[in-house]
């Protein structure tokens, strides 16, 4: 089976939920980590996004490693912070999970654009997905930085060749864009149920 850069993440998604249907911390974070090499291929245009995602993965992973049994389920970290009244802190794991999920929403939307709009330049695909996902949560400064970074977006055809490897890249992107969103949506639903899905960037 020929692989693309998405293959490890697609494989990992099969293990994100327990048999009881609970979101598991380590497998979810592993899937997010496996997206990082894809982001690398964007070069400088995605440097901000990559450092943001990497930072949030590390924050959640450190919490998980502090007590793997207690934090086996992803949402247990949020519950602990709600009880301690620290969930809304900018350095909380709740905040980390929220922004990690939003960044993944952005990437799903971006790859969906690349498949659905073969005539779009990369910068248009990026800007459109940004306006549909992250933009409403960003302040002026983050939004301006992002807009400038998008001007560094790589050539679309070269990018698709690089991420394609020897596999069927369009088929893998389709799979990524159908398999990952329900998991992300579950995170949003949980965060919304505890009133924490609408925090904005400080």
Coordinates of N, CA and C in Angstrom, one line a residue:
X1 N 0.9 -1.2 0.0 CA 0.0 0.0 0.0 C 0.9 1.3 0.0
X2 N 0.8 2.0 -1.1 CA 1.6 3.3 -1.1 C 1.2 4.3 -0.1
X3 N 2.1 4.9 0.5 CA 1.8 5.9 1.6 C 1.9 7.3 1.1
X4 N 1.1 8.2 1.8 CA 1.3 9.6 1.7 C 1.6 10.2 3.1
X5 N 1.8 11.5 3.2 CA 2.1 12.0 4.5 C 0.9 11.8 5.5
X6 N -0.3 11.6 4.9 CA -1.4 11.5 5.8 C -1.6 10.0 6.4
X7 N -0.9 9.1 5.8 CA -1.1 7.7 6.2 C -1.0 7.4 7.7
X8 N 0.0 7.9 8.4 CA 0.1 7.6 9.8 C -1.0 8.2 10.6
X9 N -1.4 9.4 10.2 CA -2.5 10.1 10.9 C -3.9 9.3 10.7
X10 N -4.1 8.9 9.5 CA -5.3 8.1 9.2 C -5.3 6.8 9.9
X11 N -4.2 6.2 10.1 CA -4.1 4.9 10.8 C -4.4 5.2 12.3
X12 N -3.8 6.3 12.8 CA -3.9 6.6 14.2 C -5.4 7.0 14.6
X13 N -6.1 7.5 13.7 CA -7.5 7.9 14.0 C -8.4 6.7 14.4
X14 N -8.0 5.6 13.9 CA -8.8 4.4 14.3 C -8.7 4.0 15.8
X15 N -7.7 4.6 16.4 CA -7.5 4.2 17.8 C -7.8 5.4 18.8
X16 N -8.4 6.5 18.3 CA -8.6 7.6 19.2 C -9.7 7.4 20.2
X17 N -10.6 6.5 19.9 CA -11.7 6.3 20.9 C -11.6 5.0 21.6
X18 N -12.0 4.9 22.8 CA -12.0 3.6 23.5 C -13.3 2.8 23.0
X19 N -13.3 1.6 23.4 CA -14.5 0.7 23.0 C -15.8 1.3 23.6
X20 N -15.7 2.1 24.7 CA -16.9 2.7 25.2 C -17.2 4.0 24.5
X21 N -16.3 4.4 23.6 CA -16.6 5.7 22.8 C -16.0 6.9 23.5
X22 N -15.1 6.7 24.4 CA -14.5 7.9 25.0 C -13.2 8.3 24.3
X23 N -13.0 9.6 24.2 CA -11.8 10.2 23.5 C -10.6 9.9 24.4
X24 N -9.6 9.3 23.8 CA -8.4 8.9 24.6 C -7.3 9.9 24.3
X25 N -6.6 10.4 25.4 CA -5.7 11.5 25.3 C -4.5 11.1 24.4
X26 N -3.8 10.1 24.7 CA -2.5 9.8 24.0 C -2.8 9.6 22.5
X27 N -3.7 8.7 22.1 CA -4.0 8.5 20.7 C -4.4 9.8 19.9
X28 N -5.2 10.6 20.6 CA -5.6 11.9 20.0 C -4.4 12.8 19.7
X29 N -3.6 12.9 20.7 CA -2.4 13.8 20.6 C -1.4 13.2 19.6
X30 N -1.3 11.9 19.5 CA -0.5 11.2 18.5 C -0.9 11.6 17.1
X31 N -2.2 11.6 16.8 CA -2.8 11.9 15.5 C -2.4 13.4 15.2
X32 N -2.6 14.3 16.2 CA -2.2 15.7 15.9 C -0.7 15.8 15.6
X33 N 0.1 15.0 16.3 CA 1.6 15.1 16.1 C 1.9 14.6 14.7
X34 N 1.1 13.6 14.2 CA 1.4 13.1 12.9 C 1.0 14.1 11.8
X35 N 0.3 15.1 12.1 CA -0.1 16.2 11.1 C 1.1 17.2 11.0
X36 N 1.9 17.2 12.0 CA 3.0 18.2 12.0 C 3.9 18.1 10.8
X37 N 4.3 16.9 10.3 CA 5.2 16.8 9.1 C 4.5 17.4 7.9
X38 N 3.1 17.3 7.8 CA 2.4 17.8 6.7 C 2.5 19.3 6.8
X39 N 2.4 19.9 8.0 CA 2.5 21.4 8.1 C 3.9 21.9 7.7
X40 N 4.9 21.0 8.0 CA 6.3 21.4 7.7 C 6.4 21.7 6.2
X41 N 5.7 21.0 5.4 CA 5.8 21.1 3.9 C 5.3 22.5 3.4
X42 N 4.6 23.2 4.3 CA 4.1 24.5 3.9 C 5.3 25.6 4.1
X43 N 6.3 25.2 4.8 CA 7.4 26.1 5.0 C 7.0 27.3 5.9
X44 N 7.6 28.4 5.6 CA 7.5 29.6 6.5 C 6.0 30.0 6.6
X45 N 5.2 29.8 5.7 CA 3.8 30.2 5.7 C 3.0 29.7 7.0
X46 N 3.5 28.5 7.4 CA 2.8 27.8 8.5 C 3.6 27.8 9.8
X47 N 4.7 28.5 9.8 CA 5.6 28.4 11.0 C 4.8 28.8 12.3
X48 N 3.9 29.8 12.2 CA 3.2 30.2 13.4 C 2.2 29.1 13.8
X49 N 1.5 28.6 12.8 CA 0.5 27.5 13.1 C 1.2 26.3 13.7
X50 N 2.4 26.0 13.1 CA 3.1 24.8 13.6 C 3.5 25.0 15.1
X51 N 4.1 26.2 15.4 CA 4.6 26.3 16.8 C 3.4 26.4 17.8
X52 N 2.3 26.9 17.3 CA 1.1 26.9 18.2 C 0.6 25.5 18.4
X53 N 0.5 24.7 17.4 CA 0.0 23.3 17.5 C 1.0 22.5 18.4
X54 N 2.3 22.7 18.1 CA 3.3 22.0 18.9 C 3.3 22.3 20.3
X55 N 3.1 23.6 20.6 CA 3.0 24.0 22.0 C 1.8 23.5 22.8
X56 N 0.7 23.4 22.1 CA -0.5 22.9 22.7 C -0.4 21.4 22.9
X57 N 0.2 20.7 22.0 CA 0.3 19.2 22.1 C 1.2 19.0 23.3
X58 N 2.3 19.7 23.4 CA 3.3 19.5 24.6 C 2.6 19.8 25.9
X59 N 1.8 20.9 25.9 CA 1.1 21.2 27.2 C 0.2 20.1 27.6
X60 N -0.6 19.5 26.7 CA -1.5 18.5 27.0 C -0.8 17.2 27.3
X61 N 0.3 16.9 26.6 CA 1.1 15.7 26.8 C 1.7 15.7 28.2
X62 N 2.2 16.9 28.6 CA 2.9 17.0 29.9 C 1.9 16.7 31.0
X63 N 0.7 17.2 30.8 CA -0.4 17.0 31.8 C -0.7 15.5 31.9
X64 N -0.9 14.9 30.7 CA -1.2 13.4 30.6 C -0.1 12.6 31.3
X65 N 1.2 13.0 31.0 CA 2.3 12.2 31.6 C 2.4 12.4 33.1
X66 N 1.8 13.4 33.6 CA 1.9 13.7 35.1 C 1.1 12.6 35.8
X67 N 0.0 12.0 35.1 CA -0.8 11.0 35.7 C -1.6 10.3 34.6
X68 N -0.9 9.4 33.9 CA -1.6 8.7 32.7 C -2.9 8.0 33.1
X69 N -3.0 7.5 34.3 CA -4.2 6.8 34.6 C -5.4 7.8 34.8
X70 N -5.1 8.9 35.5 CA -6.1 9.9 35.7 C -6.5 10.6 34.4
X71 N -5.5 10.8 33.5 CA -5.8 11.6 32.3 C -5.8 10.8 31.0
X72 N -6.2 9.5 31.2 CA -6.3 8.6 30.1 C -7.4 9.1 29.1
X73 N -8.5 9.7 29.6 CA -9.5 10.2 28.8 C -9.2 11.7 28.7
X74 N -9.3 12.2 27.4 CA -8.9 13.5 27.1 C -9.6 14.6 27.9
X75 N -10.9 14.4 28.1 CA -11.7 15.5 28.8 C -11.5 15.5 30.3
X76 N -10.8 14.5 30.8 CA -10.6 14.5 32.3 C -9.7 15.7 32.7
X77 N -8.8 16.1 31.8 CA -8.0 17.3 32.1 C -8.8 18.5 32.3
X78 N -9.8 18.7 31.4 CA -10.7 19.8 31.5 C -11.5 19.8 32.7
X79 N -12.1 18.6 33.1 CA -12.9 18.5 34.3 C -12.1 18.9 35.5
X80 N -10.9 18.5 35.6 CA -10.0 18.8 36.8 C -9.8 20.4 36.8
X81 N -9.6 21.0 35.7 CA -9.4 22.4 35.7 C -10.7 23.2 36.0
X82 N -11.8 22.7 35.6 CA -13.1 23.3 35.9 C -13.3 23.3 37.4
X83 N -13.0 22.1 38.0 CA -13.2 22.0 39.5 C -12.2 23.0 40.2
X84 N -11.0 23.2 39.6 CA -10.0 24.0 40.2 C -10.2 25.5 39.8
X85 N -11.2 25.7 39.0 CA -11.5 27.1 38.4 C -10.3 27.7 37.7
X86 N -9.5 26.8 37.0 CA -8.4 27.3 36.2 C -8.6 27.1 34.7
X87 N -9.7 26.6 34.3 CA -10.0 26.3 32.9 C -9.8 27.4 31.9
X88 N -10.2 28.6 32.4 CA -10.2 29.8 31.5 C -8.8 30.5 31.4
X89 N -7.8 30.0 32.2 CA -6.5 30.6 32.2 C -5.9 30.3 30.8
X90 N -5.1 31.3 30.3 CA -4.5 31.1 29.0 C -3.5 30.0 28.9
X91 N -3.0 29.6 30.1 CA -2.0 28.5 30.1 C -2.6 27.1 30.5
X92 N -4.0 27.1 30.5 CA -4.7 25.8 30.9 C -4.6 24.8 29.8
X93 N -4.8 23.6 30.2 CA -5.0 22.5 29.2 C -6.3 22.6 28.4
X94 N -7.3 23.2 29.1 CA -8.6 23.4 28.4 C -8.3 24.4 27.2
X95 N -7.6 25.4 27.5 CA -7.3 26.4 26.4 C -6.4 25.7 25.3
X96 N -5.5 24.9 25.8 CA -4.7 24.1 24.8 C -5.5 23.2 23.9
X97 N -6.4 22.5 24.5 CA -7.3 21.6 23.7 C -8.1 22.4 22.8
X98 N -8.7 23.5 23.2 CA -9.6 24.3 22.4 C -8.8 24.9 21.2
X99 N -7.6 25.4 21.4 CA -6.8 26.0 20.3 C -6.2 24.9 19.4
X100 N -5.9 23.8 20.0 CA -5.4 22.7 19.1 C -6.5 22.2 18.2
X101 N -7.7 22.1 18.7 CA -8.9 21.6 17.9 C -9.2 22.7 16.8
X102 N -9.1 23.9 17.2 CA -9.4 25.0 16.2 C -8.4 25.0 15.1
X103 N -7.1 24.7 15.4 CA -6.0 24.7 14.4 C -6.3 23.5 13.5
X104 N -6.7 22.4 14.1 CA -7.0 21.2 13.2 C -8.2 21.5 12.3
X105 N -9.2 22.2 12.8 CA -10.4 22.6 12.0 C -9.8 23.4 10.8
X106 N -8.9 24.3 11.0 CA -8.4 25.1 9.9 C -7.7 24.2 8.9
X107 N -6.9 23.2 9.4 CA -6.2 22.4 8.4 C -7.1 21.5 7.6
X108 N -8.1 21.0 8.3 CA -9.1 20.2 7.6 C -9.8 21.0 6.5
X109 N -10.2 22.2 6.8 CA -10.8 23.1 5.8 C -9.9 23.4 4.7
X110 N -8.6 23.6 5.0 CA -7.6 24.0 4.0 C -7.4 22.8 3.0
X111 N -7.3 21.6 3.6 CA -7.1 20.4 2.6 C -8.4 20.2 1.9
X112 N -9.5 20.4 2.5 CA -10.8 20.3 1.7 C -10.8 21.3 0.5
X113 N -10.3 22.5 0.8 CA -10.3 23.5 -0.3 C -9.4 23.0 -1.4
X114 N -8.2 22.4 -1.1 CA -7.3 21.9 -2.1 C -7.9 20.9 -3.0
X115 N -8.8 20.0 -2.4 CA -9.4 19.0 -3.2 C -10.6 19.5 -4.0
X116 N -11.4 20.4 -3.3 CA -12.6 20.9 -3.9 C -12.4 22.0 -5.0
X117 N -11.3 22.7 -4.8 CA -11.0 23.9 -5.7 C -9.7 23.7 -6.4
X118 N -9.6 22.8 -7.4 CA -8.3 22.6 -8.0 C -7.7 23.9 -8.7
X119 N -8.6 24.8 -9.0 CA -8.1 26.0 -9.7 C -7.6 27.1 -8.7
X120 N -7.8 26.9 -7.4 CA -7.4 28.0 -6.4 C -5.9 27.9 -6.2
X121 N -5.3 29.1 -6.1 CA -3.9 29.2 -5.6 C -3.8 28.8 -4.2
X122 N -2.7 28.4 -3.7 CA -2.5 28.0 -2.3 C -2.9 29.1 -1.3
X123 N -2.5 30.3 -1.7 CA -2.8 31.4 -0.7 C -4.3 31.6 -0.6
X124 N -5.1 31.4 -1.7 CA -6.5 31.6 -1.6 C -7.1 30.5 -0.8
X125 N -6.6 29.2 -1.0 CA -7.1 28.1 -0.2 C -6.9 28.3 1.3
X126 N -5.7 28.9 1.6 CA -5.3 29.2 3.0 C -6.2 30.3 3.6
X127 N -6.3 31.4 2.9 CA -7.1 32.5 3.4 C -8.6 32.2 3.6
X128 N -9.1 31.4 2.6 CA -10.5 31.0 2.8 C -10.8 30.1 4.0
X129 N -9.9 29.2 4.2 CA -10.1 28.3 5.3 C -9.8 29.0 6.6
X130 N -8.9 30.0 6.6 CA -8.7 30.8 7.8 C -9.9 31.6 8.2
X131 N -10.5 32.2 7.2 CA -11.7 33.1 7.5 C -12.9 32.2 7.9
X132 N -12.9 30.9 7.5 CA -14.0 30.0 8.0 C -13.8 29.5 9.4
X133 N -12.6 29.5 9.8 CA -12.3 28.8 11.1 C -11.7 29.7 12.2
X134 N -10.4 30.0 12.0 CA -9.6 30.7 13.1 C -9.9 32.2 13.3
X135 N -10.3 32.8 12.1 CA -10.3 34.2 12.1 C -11.2 34.9 13.2
X136 N -12.4 34.3 13.4 CA -13.3 34.9 14.3 C -12.8 34.8 15.8
X137 N -11.9 34.0 16.0 CA -11.3 33.8 17.4 C -10.1 34.6 17.6
X138 N -9.5 35.2 16.5 CA -8.2 35.9 16.6 C -8.5 37.4 16.8
X139 N -7.6 38.0 17.5 CA -7.6 39.5 17.6 C -6.9 40.0 16.4
X140 N -6.8 41.3 16.3 CA -6.3 42.0 15.1 C -4.8 41.6 14.9
X141 N -4.0 41.5 15.9 CA -2.6 41.2 15.7 C -2.4 39.8 15.1
X142 N -3.0 38.8 15.7 CA -2.9 37.5 15.2 C -3.4 37.4 13.8
X143 N -4.5 38.0 13.5 CA -5.1 38.0 12.2 C -4.1 38.6 11.2
X144 N -3.5 39.8 11.5 CA -2.6 40.4 10.6 C -1.4 39.6 10.4
X145 N -0.8 39.0 11.4 CA 0.3 38.1 11.3 C 0.0 36.9 10.3
X146 N -1.2 36.4 10.5 CA -1.6 35.3 9.7 C -1.7 35.7 8.2
X147 N -2.3 36.8 8.0 CA -2.5 37.3 6.6 C -1.1 37.5 5.9
X148 N -0.1 38.0 6.6 CA 1.2 38.2 6.1 C 1.9 36.9 5.8
X149 N 1.7 36.0 6.7 CA 2.3 34.6 6.6 C 1.8 33.9 5.3
X150 N 0.5 34.1 5.0 CA -0.1 33.4 3.9 C 0.5 33.8 2.6
X151 N 1.1 35.0 2.6 CA 1.8 35.5 1.3 C 3.0 34.6 1.0
X152 N 3.5 33.8 2.0 CA 4.6 33.0 1.8 C 4.2 31.5 1.5
X153 N 2.9 31.4 1.2 CA 2.4 30.0 0.9 C 3.1 29.4 -0.3
X154 N 3.5 28.1 -0.3 CA 4.2 27.5 -1.4 C 3.3 27.4 -2.7
X155 N 4.0 27.1 -3.8 CA 3.2 26.8 -5.0 C 2.4 25.6 -4.8
X156 N 1.2 25.6 -5.2 CA 0.2 24.6 -4.9 C 0.6 23.2 -5.5
X157 N 1.0 23.2 -6.8 CA 1.4 22.0 -7.5 C 2.6 21.3 -6.9
X158 N 3.6 22.2 -6.6 CA 4.8 21.6 -5.9 C 4.5 21.0 -4.6
X159 N 3.6 21.7 -3.8 CA 3.2 21.2 -2.5 C 2.5 19.9 -2.6
X160 N 1.6 19.8 -3.5 CA 0.9 18.5 -3.7 C 1.8 17.3 -4.1
X161 N 2.8 17.7 -4.9 CA 3.8 16.6 -5.3 C 4.6 16.2 -4.1
X162 N 5.0 17.2 -3.2 CA 5.8 16.8 -2.1 C 5.0 16.0 -1.1
X163 N 3.8 16.3 -0.8 CA 3.0 15.6 0.2 C 2.5 14.3 -0.3
X164 N 2.4 14.1 -1.6 CA 1.8 12.9 -2.2 C 2.6 11.7 -2.0
X165 N 3.9 11.7 -2.0 CA 4.7 10.5 -1.9 C 4.3 9.6 -3.0
X166 N 4.1 8.3 -2.7 CA 3.8 7.4 -3.8 C 2.3 7.0 -3.8
X167 N 1.6 7.6 -2.9 CA 0.2 7.2 -2.7 C -0.8 8.1 -3.5
X168 N -2.1 7.8 -3.3 CA -3.1 8.6 -3.9 C -3.5 9.8 -2.9
X169 N -2.9 10.9 -3.2 CA -3.0 12.0 -2.2 C -4.4 12.6 -2.1
X170 N -5.1 12.7 -3.2 CA -6.5 13.2 -3.1 C -7.4 12.2 -2.3
X171 N -7.2 10.9 -2.5 CA -8.0 10.0 -1.8 C -7.7 10.1 -0.3
X172 N -6.4 10.3 0.1 CA -6.1 10.4 1.5 C -6.6 11.7 2.1
X173 N -6.5 12.7 1.3 CA -7.0 14.0 1.8 C -8.5 13.9 2.1
X174 N -9.2 13.2 1.2 CA -10.7 13.0 1.3 C -11.0 12.3 2.6
X175 N -10.2 11.2 2.8 CA -10.3 10.4 4.1 C -10.1 11.2 5.3
X176 N -9.0 12.0 5.3 CA -8.7 12.9 6.4 C -9.8 13.9 6.7
X177 N -10.4 14.4 5.6 CA -11.4 15.5 5.7 C -12.8 14.9 6.1
X178 N -12.9 13.6 6.1 CA -14.2 13.0 6.5 C -14.0 12.3 7.9
X179 N -12.8 11.7 8.1 CA -12.6 11.0 9.4 C -12.3 11.9 10.6
X180 N -11.6 12.9 10.3 CA -11.1 13.8 11.5 C -12.2 14.7 12.0
X181 N -13.0 15.4 11.1 CA -13.9 16.4 11.6 C -14.9 15.9 12.7
X182 N -15.4 14.6 12.6 CA -16.3 14.2 13.7 C -15.6 14.1 15.1
X183 N -14.3 13.8 15.1 CA -13.6 13.8 16.3 C -13.4 15.2 16.9
X184 N -13.1 16.1 16.0 CA -12.9 17.5 16.3 C -14.3 18.1 16.8
X185 N -15.3 17.7 16.2 CA -16.7 18.2 16.5 C -17.0 17.7 17.9
X186 N -16.6 16.5 18.3 CA -16.8 16.0 19.6 C -16.1 16.8 20.7
X187 N -14.9 17.3 20.4 CA -14.2 18.2 21.3 C -15.0 19.4 21.5
X188 N -15.4 20.0 20.4 CA -16.2 21.3 20.5 C -17.5 21.1 21.3
X189 N -18.2 20.0 21.0 CA -19.4 19.7 21.8 C -19.2 19.6 23.3
X190 N -18.1 18.9 23.6 CA -17.8 18.8 25.0 C -17.4 20.1 25.6
X191 N -16.6 20.9 24.9 CA -16.2 22.2 25.5 C -17.4 23.1 25.5
X192 N -18.3 23.0 24.6 CA -19.5 23.9 24.6 C -20.4 23.5 25.8
X193 N -20.4 22.2 26.1 CA -21.3 21.7 27.2 C -20.9 22.2 28.5
X194 N -19.6 22.6 28.6 CA -19.1 23.2 29.9 C -18.8 24.7 29.7
X195 N -19.4 25.3 28.6 CA -19.3 26.7 28.4 C -17.9 27.3 28.1
X196 N -17.1 26.4 27.4 CA -15.7 26.9 27.2 C -15.3 26.8 25.7
X197 N -16.3 26.7 24.8 CA -15.9 26.6 23.4 C -15.8 27.9 22.7
X198 N -16.1 29.0 23.4 CA -16.1 30.3 22.7 C -15.0 31.3 23.2
X199 N -14.0 30.7 23.9 CA -12.9 31.6 24.4 C -12.2 32.2 23.2
X200 N -11.9 33.5 23.3 CA -11.1 34.2 22.2 C -9.7 34.3 22.6
X201 N -8.9 34.6 21.6 CA -7.4 34.9 21.9 C -7.3 36.1 22.7
X202 N -6.4 36.1 23.7 CA -6.3 37.3 24.5 C -5.5 38.3 23.8

